[in-house]
GROMACS .gro file of C-alpha atoms in nm:
model
  196
    1MET     CA    1   9.120  10.521  11.283
    2PHE     CA    2   9.338  10.297  11.498
    3THR     CA    3   9.652  10.322  11.711
    4GLY     CA    4   9.828   9.992  11.644
    5ILE     CA    5   9.789   9.878  12.005
    6ILE     CA    6   9.642   9.527  11.988
    7GLU     CA    7   9.355   9.462  12.230
    8THR     CA    8   9.327   9.086  12.198
    9LEU     CA    9   9.371   8.789  11.968
   10GLY     CA   10   9.079   8.636  11.783
   11THR     CA   11   9.051   8.286  11.639
   12ILE     CA   12   8.919   8.225  11.288
   13LYS     CA   13   8.627   7.984  11.311
   14GLU     CA   14   8.481   7.993  10.960
   15LEU     CA   15   8.575   8.114  10.611
   16GLU     CA   16   8.296   8.132  10.355
   17LYS     CA   17   8.349   8.245   9.996
   18THR     CA   18   8.057   8.412   9.817
   19GLY     CA   19   8.150   8.531   9.469
   20ASP     CA   20   8.466   8.741   9.510
   21ASN     CA   21   8.396   8.809   9.878
   22VAL     CA   22   8.511   8.613  10.181
   23HIS     CA   23   8.307   8.614  10.502
   24VAL     CA   24   8.529   8.554  10.806
   25THR     CA   25   8.379   8.444  11.136
   26ILE     CA   26   8.597   8.509  11.442
   27GLU     CA   27   8.570   8.408  11.805
   28SER     CA   28   8.693   8.680  12.039
   29ALA     CA   29   8.683   8.797  12.399
   30VAL     CA   30   8.556   9.138  12.279
   31THR     CA   31   8.266   9.005  12.068
   32HIS     CA   32   8.009   9.096  12.338
   33GLU     CA   33   8.123   9.461  12.312
   34LEU     CA   34   8.089   9.482  11.933
   35LYS     CA   35   7.801   9.624  11.729
   36ILE     CA   36   7.691   9.571  11.371
   37ASP     CA   37   7.864   9.823  11.136
   38GLN     CA   38   8.156   9.869  11.377
   39SER     CA   39   8.510   9.882  11.236
   40VAL     CA   40   8.765   9.636  11.371
   41ALA     CA   41   9.126   9.597  11.253
   42HIS     CA   42   9.222   9.233  11.185
   43ASN     CA   43   9.600   9.196  11.140
   44GLY     CA   44   9.583   9.564  11.048
   45VAL     CA   45   9.297   9.526  10.797
   46CYS     CA   46   8.995   9.743  10.877
   47LEU     CA   47   8.681   9.530  10.830
   48THR     CA   48   8.318   9.597  10.919
   49VAL     CA   49   8.121   9.374  11.156
   50VAL     CA   50   7.820   9.238  10.964
   51ALA     CA   51   7.688   8.973  11.205
   52ILE     CA   52   7.720   8.878  11.572
   53LYS     CA   53   7.620   8.551  11.734
   54GLU     CA   54   7.713   8.466  12.093
   55ASN     CA   55   8.095   8.492  12.121
   56GLN     CA   56   8.156   8.504  11.744
   57TYR     CA   57   8.120   8.779  11.485
   58THR     CA   58   8.151   8.796  11.107
   59VAL     CA   59   8.324   9.044  10.876
   60THR     CA   60   8.336   9.054  10.497
   61ALA     CA   61   8.643   9.115  10.281
   62ILE     CA   62   8.613   9.218   9.916
   63ARG     CA   63   8.846   9.107   9.637
   64GLU     CA   64   9.072   9.416   9.651
   65THR     CA   65   9.129   9.362  10.024
   66ILE     CA   66   9.206   8.994   9.970
   67GLU     CA   67   9.453   9.074   9.691
   68LYS     CA   68   9.642   9.347   9.884
   69THR     CA   69   9.669   9.172  10.222
   70ASN     CA   70   9.758   8.832  10.365
   71LEU     CA   71   9.388   8.750  10.404
   72SER     CA   72   9.410   8.487  10.128
   73ASP     CA   73   9.647   8.293  10.357
   74TRP     CA   74   9.410   8.291  10.655
   75ARG     CA   75   9.298   7.946  10.770
   76ILE     CA   76   9.049   7.817  11.025
   77GLY     CA   77   9.221   7.815  11.365
   78ASP     CA   78   9.459   8.101  11.284
   79ALA     CA   79   9.507   8.372  11.547
   80VAL     CA   80   9.450   8.730  11.428
   81ASN     CA   81   9.545   9.055  11.601
   82LEU     CA   82   9.235   9.260  11.687
   83GLU     CA   83   9.193   9.629  11.761
   84ARG     CA   84   8.869   9.824  11.775
   85ALA     CA   85   8.864  10.179  11.638
   86MET     CA   86   9.004  10.442  11.873
   87LYS     CA   87   8.777  10.670  12.074
   88LEU     CA   88   8.818  11.047  12.058
   89GLY     CA   89   8.984  11.163  12.377
   90ASP     CA   90   9.179  10.839  12.433
   91ARG     CA   91   9.555  10.835  12.457
   92LEU     CA   92   9.732  10.765  12.128
   93ASP     CA   93   9.970  10.502  12.266
   94GLY     CA   94  10.090  10.380  11.924
   95HIS     CA   95  10.068  10.601  11.616
   96ILE     CA   96   9.799  10.706  11.367
   97VAL     CA   97   9.690  10.390  11.184
   98GLN     CA   98   9.419  10.388  10.916
   99GLY     CA   99   9.364  10.015  10.887
  100HIS     CA  100   9.443  10.035  10.514
  101VAL     CA  101   9.717   9.786  10.432
  102ASP     CA  102   9.969   9.920  10.180
  103GLN     CA  103  10.128   9.588  10.091
  104THR     CA  104  10.247   9.259  10.229
  105ALA     CA  105  10.597   9.156  10.333
  106ILE     CA  106  10.780   8.832  10.403
  107CYS     CA  107  10.951   8.750  10.732
  108LYS     CA  108  11.317   8.695  10.640
  109ASN     CA  109  11.479   8.646  10.979
  110ILE     CA  110  11.393   8.597  11.347
  111GLU     CA  111  11.671   8.659  11.596
  112SER     CA  112  11.651   8.598  11.970
  113ALA     CA  113  11.799   8.885  12.173
  114ASN     CA  114  11.824   8.759  12.531
  115GLY     CA  115  11.457   8.796  12.622
  116SER     CA  116  11.337   8.994  12.320
  117TRP     CA  117  11.332   8.925  11.947
  118TYR     CA  118  11.430   9.100  11.624
  119PHE     CA  119  11.209   9.028  11.324
  120THR     CA  120  11.328   9.128  10.977
  121PHE     CA  121  11.083   9.178  10.690
  122GLU     CA  122  11.136   9.224  10.317
  123TYR     CA  123  10.885   9.403  10.094
  124ASP     CA  124  10.852   9.497   9.727
  125ALA     CA  125  11.029   9.832   9.681
  126GLN     CA  126  10.863   9.888   9.342
  127LEU     CA  127  10.548  10.005   9.523
  128ASN     CA  128  10.747  10.311   9.643
  129ASN     CA  129  10.678  10.265  10.012
  130LEU     CA  130  10.961  10.337  10.252
  131THR     CA  131  11.067  10.313  10.613
  132ILE     CA  132  11.298  10.539  10.808
  133GLU     CA  133  11.515  10.459  11.107
  134LYS     CA  134  11.315  10.508  11.431
  135GLY     CA  135  11.001  10.579  11.226
  136SER     CA  136  10.665  10.407  11.278
  137ILE     CA  137  10.544  10.099  11.094
  138THR     CA  138  10.240   9.879  11.140
  139VAL     CA  139  10.305   9.503  11.111
  140ASN     CA  140   9.987   9.289  11.117
  141GLY     CA  141   9.820   9.582  11.290
  142VAL     CA  142  10.091   9.627  11.557
  143SER     CA  143  10.243   9.975  11.592
  144LEU     CA  144  10.621   9.936  11.602
  145THR     CA  145  10.943  10.134  11.566
  146VAL     CA  146  11.167  10.063  11.266
  147VAL     CA  147  11.527   9.957  11.322
  148ASN     CA  148  11.785   9.880  11.053
  149SER     CA  149  11.588  10.049  10.773
  150LYS     CA  150  11.697   9.960  10.418
  151LYS     CA  151  11.547  10.016  10.073
  152ASN     CA  152  11.310   9.719  10.083
  153GLU     CA  153  11.382   9.572  10.424
  154PHE     CA  154  11.357   9.665  10.791
  155SER     CA  155  11.361   9.509  11.135
  156VAL     CA  156  11.154   9.559  11.449
  157ALA     CA  157  11.237   9.472  11.809
  158ILE     CA  158  10.965   9.279  11.994
  159ILE     CA  159  10.942   9.277  12.373
  160PRO     CA  160  10.804   8.970  12.555
  161TYR     CA  161  10.464   9.132  12.623
  162THR     CA  162  10.406   9.205  12.253
  163TYR     CA  163  10.531   8.859  12.157
  164GLU     CA  164  10.286   8.688  12.393
  165HIS     CA  165   9.981   8.910  12.326
  166THR     CA  166   9.994   8.924  11.944
  167ASN     CA  167  10.038   8.670  11.666
  168PHE     CA  168  10.411   8.750  11.641
  169LYS     CA  169  10.465   8.426  11.834
  170HIS     CA  170  10.327   8.237  11.531
  171PHE     CA  171  10.555   8.403  11.274
  172ARG     CA  172  10.808   8.184  11.097
  173ILE     CA  173  11.064   8.261  10.828
  174GLY     CA  174  10.853   8.290  10.513
  175SER     CA  175  10.538   8.413  10.691
  176LYS     CA  176  10.347   8.674  10.489
  177ILE     CA  177  10.241   8.976  10.694
  178ASN     CA  178  10.050   9.300  10.637
  179LEU     CA  179  10.226   9.638  10.632
  180GLU     CA  180  10.080   9.984  10.674
  181PHE     CA  181  10.344  10.252  10.635
  182ASP     CA  182  10.329  10.572  10.841
  183VAL     CA  183  10.054  10.795  10.698
  184ILE     CA  184  10.248  11.118  10.760
  185GLY     CA  185  10.553  10.972  10.584
  186LYS     CA  186  10.334  10.871  10.288
  187TYR     CA  187  10.204  11.227  10.247
  188VAL     CA  188  10.552  11.377  10.272
  189SER     CA  189  10.686  11.125  10.019
  190ARG     CA  190  10.398  11.200   9.780
  191LEU     CA  191  10.449  11.576   9.804
  192TYR     CA  192  10.823  11.533   9.745
  193SER     CA  193  10.763  11.321   9.434
  194LEU     CA  194  10.521  11.583   9.292
  195GLU     CA  195  10.783  11.857   9.328
  196LYS     CA  196  11.036  11.670   9.115
   0.00000   0.00000   0.00000
């Protein structure tokens, strides 16, 4: 379980394909605090630490994860948003995040707003996910508030701190990002659809 509050950025140092799996080695400032079998969210994707060496650690992604996220676009040198699993008793500064990406989206617009930025994303509405105005959304693992919610599109406002301390600063129009929709909203939507 995560909160969507990014702790640090990691840098991809190695990508190794073995069968359908991809082993990703990441250099990070929090590596020395990690343990084998620990869960870490990478751009919102919950992956398990399988090896640690000095200031780098390795996680493994299976085919389903690769197909449902932007992991297939990752390249050596890319910056990834990192968050370790939340501790019981900590403040929930973001919202409840599972680390299970629902689908990807494409960045359609980036608008400067006199010190902040608005990012607009478009996603496939056929997967029946939805956003609501002022609801929560996780974009590449970052807990954010939805603005300008539409059927298959929404925007988020990014303050300078978030811009500088996440990989939002690397987004361009056309960038593919990971989305995790609000878990409470998903349950309510599912219950509503069963009642019809």
